[in-house]
Amino acid sequence: MSTSHLPATTDSIAQALEAKNPSESISIFYRILESPSSSPESLRIKEQSITNLSDLLRQENRAEELRSLLTQLRPFFALIPKAKTAKIVRGIIDAVAKIPGTSDLQISLCKEMVQWTRAEKRTFLRQRVEARLAALLMESKEYSEALNLLSGLIKEVRRLDDKLLLVDIDLLESKLHFSLRNLPKAKAALTAARTAANAIYVPPAQQGTIDLQSGILHAEEKDYKTGYSYFFEAFEAFNALEDPRAVFSLKYMLLCKIMVSQADDVAGIISSKAGLRYVGPELDAMKAVADAHSKRSLKLFETALRDFKAQLEEDPIVHRHLSSLYDTLLEQNLCRLIEPFSRVEIAHIADLIELPIDHVEKKLSQMILDKKFAGTLDQGAGCLVIFDDPKTDAIYPATLETISNVGKVVDSLYVRSAKIMA
C-alpha cells in the first residue's frame, strides 16, 4: 500500500477500476481512503471506495485485510452519519462471511465491533452485530454463550420496541432452542417472532425463513402435512428471490411426502417446472429414498444413505426423520417375514432381509418389548418363537357390564325407598 494519497474524486475511482490487476486496484482504493479531505463529495467517494475495496478483498479471499480495514476506518466513521456507518460495518462483516473457512475470524471480528460500539455508544449497530455474533456462535455449536447473549439482547430490544430486529432475534432463539432439543421453547420463540412480524412489513426472505422454521418444528412433531404447507410457502418465497435456501425447502417438502407414505408424489414434484430448476444431488438423494420407500426395500434405503451421505446423514433435520423411517421400514419388513412362521432361525430372517444377525436380533427383541408381536427369543437355539395372538375372552367384559348395571339398579331402588320413607 503506497503512502502517497490520491484525491477522493470520481477520476481516482475510475483509475482504480481500470487497473490491470486486483492488487493494483486495491492499492489505489487504499490511497483514496488516505485522502485528508472531508468535504461531502469526498466522503461520498470514500464510501464508494470502501464498497469497491471490500468487494475486491472478498474476491481475493483476503479476510484478515477486511478485518484490519474495519479497524482502520474508525476515524472515518466519526465523520459520517451513524446509519451509513452501520451499513458499511455490516457490509464488511458480510464480505468476510462470504470467504470460506472464516468462522473463527468472523466471531472475533464481531466481538471487536461490539466492544467498539459500546465505547462509542452506538446502540443500534451494537444490537445488530450482537445478533450476528449469536448466529455465528450457534453455527459453531457454542450454544450456552449464544443463549446468554440473546437473553440480554431480547430484553433490550423489546424495551426499545424495534420490531424488525426483534423478529430476527426471536427467530434465532427458536433455532437455538431447536438445536438444544428444547421444542416447547423453540415454538414459543417462533410464536413471538410471528407476533412481531404481523405488526410490521417483513421482507419476503425473512418471511420465508419464518415459514421454513415453522415447517421444521411441525415436522419434528410428526405433523408432516402442516409442515409440508409451510415448506411450500418458504420454497415459493425463496424461489422468487433465487435464494439458495429454496433447494432445502424443496428437499424438506419431499421428505414430508415420504414420511406420510406418499413417496409416489416425489417424482412428480421433482419433474415440475419449479423442481427442474433445482435438480442436483439434494433432490437425487430424496428421489433415491422415495424409491426405496415405495419398494419397501431396506437394501435400497441403505444404498441411498451410503451414496448420498452428505445430503442425508449430514443434514440433521433429514437424518432425524430418516432414522425413524428406517426403523418403521425395518419393522414392517420383519413383521412380513415372520408372519408365516411359528418358530424360525434368526439367521434365516437375517439372510432374507440381508442384514447382520446381531442387528436383526436386537430389533426383534425391541419389537417384542414394544408388543409389536407376541413372541420370545430362544438365544440358546438362535431361534425366534412366535406365539398366536391371545384371543380375549368376551365373558369378562360382559360380566363387568352386568355388575355395573346391577349396581345402577340398586342405586335407583335405594333412592326410591328413601323417598317413600320420607
Coordinates of C-alpha atoms in Angstrom, one line a residue:
M1 CA 0.0 0.0 0.0
S2 CA 1.5 3.3 -1.1
T3 CA 2.0 6.1 1.5
S4 CA 1.1 8.9 -1.0
H5 CA -2.7 9.5 -1.0
L6 CA -4.9 10.2 -4.0
P7 CA -7.6 12.8 -4.1
A8 CA -11.1 11.4 -3.4
T9 CA -12.6 12.0 -6.8
T10 CA -14.5 10.0 -9.4
D11 CA -11.4 10.1 -11.6
S12 CA -9.5 8.3 -8.8
I13 CA -12.2 5.6 -8.6
A14 CA -12.1 5.2 -12.4
Q15 CA -8.4 4.8 -12.3
A16 CA -8.8 2.0 -9.7
L17 CA -11.4 0.2 -11.7
E18 CA -9.3 0.4 -14.8
A19 CA -6.2 -1.0 -13.1
K20 CA -4.6 -4.1 -14.7
N21 CA -4.9 -6.4 -11.7
P22 CA -6.9 -6.6 -8.4
S23 CA -3.8 -5.9 -6.3
E24 CA -3.2 -2.6 -8.1
S25 CA -6.9 -1.6 -7.7
I26 CA -6.8 -2.4 -4.0
S27 CA -3.7 -0.2 -3.6
I28 CA -5.4 2.7 -5.3
F29 CA -8.5 2.4 -3.2
Y30 CA -6.4 2.4 0.0
R31 CA -4.7 5.6 -1.3
I32 CA -8.1 7.2 -1.9
L33 CA -9.2 6.4 1.7
E34 CA -6.0 8.2 2.9
S35 CA -7.1 11.5 1.4
P36 CA -7.4 14.1 4.2
S37 CA -10.3 15.9 2.5
S38 CA -13.6 15.7 4.5
S39 CA -16.0 17.6 2.1
P40 CA -19.4 15.9 1.4
E41 CA -18.3 14.9 -2.1
S42 CA -15.0 13.4 -0.8
L43 CA -16.9 11.4 1.9
R44 CA -19.3 10.1 -0.8
I45 CA -16.4 9.0 -2.9
K46 CA -14.7 7.3 0.1
E47 CA -17.9 5.4 0.9
Q48 CA -18.0 4.2 -2.7
S49 CA -14.3 3.2 -2.5
I50 CA -14.9 1.2 0.7
T51 CA -17.7 -0.8 -1.0
N52 CA -15.5 -1.5 -4.0
L53 CA -12.4 -2.3 -1.9
S54 CA -14.4 -4.7 0.4
D55 CA -15.7 -6.5 -2.8
L56 CA -12.2 -6.8 -4.2
L57 CA -10.7 -8.1 -0.9
R58 CA -13.6 -10.7 -0.7
Q59 CA -12.9 -11.9 -4.3
E60 CA -9.2 -12.2 -3.4
N61 CA -10.1 -14.1 -0.1
R62 CA -8.1 -11.6 2.0
A63 CA -10.2 -11.9 5.1
E64 CA -7.5 -10.5 7.5
E65 CA -7.2 -7.3 5.4
L66 CA -11.0 -6.8 5.6
R67 CA -10.7 -7.1 9.4
S68 CA -7.8 -4.6 9.6
L69 CA -9.8 -2.3 7.2
L70 CA -12.7 -2.1 9.7
T71 CA -10.2 -1.0 12.4
Q72 CA -8.5 1.5 10.0
L73 CA -11.9 3.1 9.1
R74 CA -12.9 4.0 12.7
P75 CA -11.7 7.7 12.4
F76 CA -13.7 7.9 9.2
F77 CA -16.8 6.6 10.9
A78 CA -16.8 9.7 13.2
L79 CA -17.3 11.9 10.1
I80 CA -20.3 10.2 8.5
P81 CA -23.9 9.6 9.8
K82 CA -24.4 6.6 12.2
A83 CA -26.8 4.9 9.7
K84 CA -24.1 4.9 7.0
T85 CA -21.5 3.6 9.5
A86 CA -23.9 0.7 10.3
K87 CA -24.3 -0.1 6.6
I88 CA -20.5 -0.1 6.0
V89 CA -19.7 -2.2 9.1
R90 CA -22.4 -4.8 8.2
G91 CA -21.3 -4.8 4.6
I92 CA -17.7 -5.6 5.5
I93 CA -18.8 -8.3 8.0
D94 CA -21.0 -9.8 5.2
A95 CA -17.9 -9.7 2.9
V96 CA -15.9 -11.7 5.4
A97 CA -18.7 -14.2 5.8
K98 CA -18.6 -14.9 2.1
I99 CA -15.0 -16.1 2.3
P100 CA -14.9 -19.8 3.2
G101 CA -13.3 -21.1 6.4
T102 CA -13.6 -17.7 8.3
S103 CA -16.0 -18.7 11.1
D104 CA -13.5 -18.0 13.9
L105 CA -12.4 -14.7 12.3
Q106 CA -16.0 -13.6 12.0
I107 CA -16.6 -14.3 15.7
S108 CA -13.5 -12.4 16.8
L109 CA -14.4 -9.5 14.4
C110 CA -17.9 -9.3 15.8
K111 CA -16.6 -9.3 19.4
E112 CA -14.2 -6.5 18.5
M113 CA -17.0 -4.4 16.9
V114 CA -19.3 -5.0 19.9
Q115 CA -16.6 -3.5 22.2
W116 CA -16.1 -0.6 19.9
T117 CA -19.8 0.1 19.5
R118 CA -20.2 0.0 23.4
A119 CA -17.4 2.5 23.7
E120 CA -18.9 4.8 21.0
K121 CA -22.4 4.3 22.4
R122 CA -23.8 3.1 19.1
T123 CA -26.7 1.1 20.4
F124 CA -28.4 0.5 17.0
L125 CA -25.3 -1.0 15.4
R126 CA -24.2 -2.9 18.5
Q127 CA -27.6 -4.8 18.8
R128 CA -27.3 -5.9 15.1
V129 CA -23.7 -7.0 15.5
E130 CA -24.6 -8.9 18.7
A131 CA -27.4 -10.7 16.8
R132 CA -24.9 -11.6 14.1
L133 CA -22.5 -12.8 16.8
A134 CA -25.1 -15.0 18.4
A135 CA -25.9 -16.6 15.0
L136 CA -22.2 -17.3 14.4
L137 CA -21.8 -18.8 17.9
M138 CA -24.8 -21.1 17.2
E139 CA -23.2 -22.3 14.0
S140 CA -20.0 -23.0 15.9
K141 CA -22.2 -25.0 18.4
E142 CA -21.3 -22.6 21.3
Y143 CA -24.9 -22.8 22.4
S144 CA -24.6 -21.6 26.0
E145 CA -22.7 -18.5 25.1
A146 CA -25.2 -17.7 22.3
L147 CA -28.1 -18.2 24.6
N148 CA -26.6 -15.9 27.3
L149 CA -26.0 -13.2 24.6
L150 CA -29.5 -13.5 23.2
S151 CA -31.3 -13.4 26.6
G152 CA -29.9 -10.0 27.4
L153 CA -30.4 -8.7 23.8
I154 CA -34.0 -9.7 23.7
K155 CA -34.9 -7.8 26.8
E156 CA -33.1 -4.7 25.5
V157 CA -34.7 -4.8 22.0
R158 CA -38.2 -5.4 23.5
R159 CA -37.8 -2.3 25.6
L160 CA -36.9 -0.3 22.5
D161 CA -39.7 -2.0 20.5
D162 CA -37.5 -2.5 17.4
K163 CA -39.9 -5.0 15.7
L164 CA -37.7 -5.9 12.7
L165 CA -34.7 -6.7 14.8
L166 CA -37.0 -8.5 17.3
V167 CA -38.2 -10.8 14.5
D168 CA -34.6 -11.7 13.7
I169 CA -33.7 -12.4 17.4
D170 CA -36.8 -14.4 18.2
L171 CA -36.2 -16.5 15.1
L172 CA -32.6 -17.0 16.1
E173 CA -33.7 -18.0 19.6
S174 CA -36.1 -20.5 18.1
K175 CA -33.4 -22.1 16.0
L176 CA -31.1 -22.2 19.1
H177 CA -33.6 -23.9 21.3
F178 CA -34.4 -26.4 18.5
S179 CA -30.7 -27.2 18.2
L180 CA -30.7 -27.9 22.0
R181 CA -33.8 -30.2 21.5
N182 CA -36.0 -27.9 23.6
L183 CA -39.1 -28.0 21.4
P184 CA -41.6 -26.0 23.7
K185 CA -39.2 -23.0 24.0
A186 CA -38.4 -23.2 20.2
K187 CA -42.2 -23.0 19.5
A188 CA -42.7 -20.1 22.0
A189 CA -39.8 -18.1 20.4
L190 CA -41.2 -18.8 16.9
T191 CA -44.7 -17.6 18.0
A192 CA -43.1 -14.4 19.4
A193 CA -41.3 -13.9 16.0
R194 CA -44.7 -14.3 14.2
T195 CA -46.4 -11.9 16.5
A196 CA -43.7 -9.2 15.9
A197 CA -43.8 -9.9 12.2
N198 CA -47.6 -9.4 12.0
A199 CA -47.2 -5.8 13.3
I200 CA -44.7 -4.7 10.5
Y201 CA -43.8 -5.3 6.9
V202 CA -41.4 -8.2 6.8
P203 CA -39.2 -8.7 3.7
P204 CA -40.0 -11.9 1.7
A205 CA -36.7 -13.5 2.6
Q206 CA -37.4 -13.1 6.3
Q207 CA -41.0 -14.4 5.9
G208 CA -39.6 -17.4 4.1
T209 CA -37.2 -18.0 7.0
I210 CA -40.1 -17.9 9.4
D211 CA -42.1 -20.4 7.3
L212 CA -39.1 -22.7 7.0
Q213 CA -38.6 -22.8 10.8
S214 CA -42.3 -23.4 11.2
G215 CA -42.2 -26.3 8.9
I216 CA -39.2 -27.8 10.7
L217 CA -41.0 -27.6 14.1
H218 CA -44.2 -29.1 12.7
A219 CA -42.2 -31.9 11.1
E220 CA -40.5 -32.6 14.4
E221 CA -43.9 -33.1 16.0
K222 CA -44.8 -35.6 13.2
D223 CA -47.3 -33.2 11.7
Y224 CA -46.0 -33.6 8.3
K225 CA -49.0 -32.3 6.4
T226 CA -48.8 -28.9 8.1
G227 CA -45.0 -29.0 7.8
Y228 CA -45.3 -29.6 4.0
S229 CA -47.6 -26.5 3.7
Y230 CA -45.0 -24.3 5.5
F231 CA -42.1 -25.7 3.4
F232 CA -44.1 -25.0 0.3
E233 CA -44.6 -21.3 1.4
A234 CA -40.9 -21.0 2.2
F235 CA -40.0 -22.6 -1.2
E236 CA -42.2 -20.1 -3.1
A237 CA -40.6 -17.1 -1.3
F238 CA -37.0 -18.3 -1.8
N239 CA -37.7 -19.4 -5.4
A240 CA -38.9 -16.0 -6.3
L241 CA -35.8 -14.4 -4.7
E242 CA -33.5 -17.1 -6.2
D243 CA -32.3 -17.7 -2.7
P244 CA -30.1 -20.9 -2.3
R245 CA -32.3 -22.0 0.6
A246 CA -35.0 -22.8 -2.0
V247 CA -33.5 -26.2 -2.7
F248 CA -33.5 -27.1 1.1
S249 CA -37.2 -26.1 1.3
L250 CA -38.0 -28.3 -1.6
K251 CA -35.9 -31.1 -0.1
Y252 CA -37.9 -30.9 3.1
M253 CA -41.2 -30.9 1.1
L254 CA -40.1 -34.2 -0.5
L255 CA -39.2 -35.5 3.0
C256 CA -42.7 -34.7 4.3
K257 CA -44.2 -36.6 1.3
I258 CA -42.1 -39.6 2.0
M259 CA -42.9 -39.6 5.8
V260 CA -46.7 -39.6 5.1
S261 CA -46.3 -42.6 2.7
Q262 CA -46.8 -40.5 -0.4
A263 CA -43.4 -41.3 -1.9
D264 CA -45.0 -41.7 -5.4
D265 CA -45.6 -37.9 -5.5
V266 CA -41.9 -37.2 -5.2
A267 CA -41.1 -37.8 -8.8
G268 CA -43.9 -35.6 -9.9
I269 CA -42.7 -32.7 -7.7
I270 CA -39.1 -33.0 -9.0
S271 CA -40.2 -33.1 -12.6
S272 CA -42.4 -30.0 -12.2
K273 CA -41.3 -26.6 -13.7
A274 CA -40.2 -25.3 -10.3
G275 CA -38.5 -28.6 -9.3
L276 CA -36.5 -28.9 -12.5
R277 CA -34.6 -25.7 -11.7
Y278 CA -33.1 -27.4 -8.6
V279 CA -32.2 -30.8 -10.0
G280 CA -29.0 -32.0 -8.3
P281 CA -27.6 -34.2 -5.5
E282 CA -30.1 -32.9 -2.9
L283 CA -33.1 -33.9 -4.9
D284 CA -31.5 -37.1 -6.3
A285 CA -30.9 -38.2 -2.6
M286 CA -34.6 -37.7 -1.8
K287 CA -35.7 -39.5 -5.0
A288 CA -33.5 -42.5 -4.0
V289 CA -35.1 -42.6 -0.6
A290 CA -38.6 -42.3 -2.1
D291 CA -37.8 -45.2 -4.5
A292 CA -36.6 -47.4 -1.5
H293 CA -39.7 -46.5 0.5
S294 CA -42.1 -47.3 -2.5
K295 CA -40.4 -50.7 -2.9
R296 CA -40.2 -51.2 0.9
S297 CA -36.5 -52.2 0.3
L298 CA -34.1 -51.8 3.2
K299 CA -31.2 -52.6 0.9
L300 CA -32.1 -49.7 -1.5
F301 CA -32.6 -47.5 1.6
E302 CA -29.1 -48.2 2.9
T303 CA -27.6 -47.8 -0.6
A304 CA -29.2 -44.3 -0.7
L305 CA -27.9 -43.4 2.7
R306 CA -24.4 -44.6 1.6
D307 CA -24.4 -42.9 -1.8
F308 CA -25.8 -39.6 -0.6
K309 CA -24.2 -39.4 2.9
A310 CA -23.6 -35.6 2.6
Q311 CA -27.2 -34.9 1.7
L312 CA -28.9 -37.3 4.1
E313 CA -26.7 -38.2 7.0
E314 CA -25.0 -34.8 7.4
D315 CA -28.3 -32.8 7.3
P316 CA -29.5 -33.1 10.9
I317 CA -33.2 -32.5 10.1
V318 CA -33.3 -35.1 7.3
H319 CA -31.2 -37.6 9.3
R320 CA -33.5 -37.4 12.3
H321 CA -36.6 -38.2 10.3
L322 CA -35.0 -40.8 8.1
S323 CA -33.8 -42.7 11.2
S324 CA -37.5 -43.1 12.3
L325 CA -38.4 -44.0 8.7
Y326 CA -35.7 -46.7 8.6
D327 CA -37.0 -48.2 11.9
T328 CA -40.6 -48.2 10.5
L329 CA -39.4 -49.9 7.3
L330 CA -37.4 -52.5 9.2
E331 CA -40.3 -53.3 11.5
Q332 CA -42.7 -53.7 8.5
N333 CA -40.3 -55.9 6.7
L334 CA -39.6 -58.1 9.8
C335 CA -43.3 -58.5 10.5
R336 CA -44.0 -59.5 6.9
L337 CA -41.1 -62.1 7.0
I338 CA -42.0 -63.8 10.3
E339 CA -45.8 -63.9 9.6
P340 CA -45.8 -67.4 8.1
F341 CA -43.7 -69.0 10.9
S342 CA -44.3 -70.1 14.5
R343 CA -40.6 -70.8 15.0
V344 CA -37.8 -69.6 12.8
E345 CA -34.0 -69.2 13.0
I346 CA -32.8 -65.6 13.4
A347 CA -30.0 -66.3 10.9
H348 CA -32.7 -67.3 8.3
I349 CA -34.5 -63.9 8.9
A350 CA -31.2 -62.1 8.6
D351 CA -30.5 -63.8 5.3
L352 CA -33.9 -62.9 3.9
I353 CA -33.7 -59.3 5.0
E354 CA -29.9 -59.0 4.1
L355 CA -28.9 -57.5 7.4
P356 CA -26.4 -58.6 10.1
I357 CA -27.7 -61.2 12.6
D358 CA -26.9 -59.1 15.7
H359 CA -28.8 -56.1 14.2
V360 CA -31.9 -58.2 13.4
E361 CA -31.8 -59.9 16.9
K362 CA -31.6 -56.5 18.6
K363 CA -34.5 -55.2 16.6
L364 CA -36.7 -58.3 17.2
S365 CA -36.2 -58.0 21.0
Q366 CA -37.1 -54.3 20.8
M367 CA -40.3 -55.2 18.9
I368 CA -41.3 -57.9 21.4
L369 CA -40.8 -55.4 24.3
D370 CA -42.9 -52.8 22.3
K371 CA -45.6 -55.5 21.8
K372 CA -45.4 -55.2 18.1
F373 CA -46.0 -59.0 18.0
A374 CA -46.2 -61.8 20.7
G375 CA -43.1 -64.0 20.9
T376 CA -39.8 -64.7 22.6
L377 CA -36.1 -65.1 21.5
D378 CA -34.6 -68.5 22.3
Q379 CA -30.9 -67.4 22.2
G380 CA -29.6 -70.9 23.1
A381 CA -31.0 -72.3 19.9
G382 CA -30.7 -69.0 18.0
C383 CA -34.5 -69.0 17.2
L384 CA -37.4 -66.7 17.3
V385 CA -40.6 -68.3 18.8
I386 CA -43.8 -66.6 17.7
F387 CA -47.0 -67.0 19.8
D388 CA -50.5 -66.9 18.4
D389 CA -52.3 -63.7 19.3
P390 CA -54.1 -64.4 22.6
K391 CA -57.9 -64.2 22.0
T392 CA -59.6 -62.0 24.6
D393 CA -62.4 -63.9 26.4
A394 CA -65.7 -61.9 25.9
I395 CA -67.1 -63.2 29.3
Y396 CA -65.1 -60.8 31.4
P397 CA -66.2 -57.6 29.8
A398 CA -69.8 -58.9 29.8
T399 CA -69.6 -59.8 33.5
L400 CA -68.2 -56.3 34.4
E401 CA -71.0 -54.7 32.4
T402 CA -73.7 -56.8 34.2
I403 CA -72.3 -55.9 37.6
S404 CA -72.3 -52.3 36.6
N405 CA -75.9 -52.4 35.5
V406 CA -76.9 -54.2 38.8
G407 CA -75.2 -51.5 40.7
K408 CA -77.2 -48.8 38.9
V409 CA -80.5 -50.7 39.7
V410 CA -79.6 -51.0 43.4
D411 CA -78.8 -47.3 43.5
S412 CA -82.1 -46.4 41.8
L413 CA -84.1 -48.6 44.3
Y414 CA -82.3 -47.0 47.2
V415 CA -83.3 -43.5 46.0
R416 CA -86.9 -44.6 45.6
S417 CA -87.1 -46.3 49.1
A418 CA -85.5 -43.1 50.6
K419 CA -88.4 -41.0 49.1
I420 CA -91.1 -43.4 50.3
M421 CA -89.6 -43.4 53.9
A422 CA -89.5 -39.6 53.8

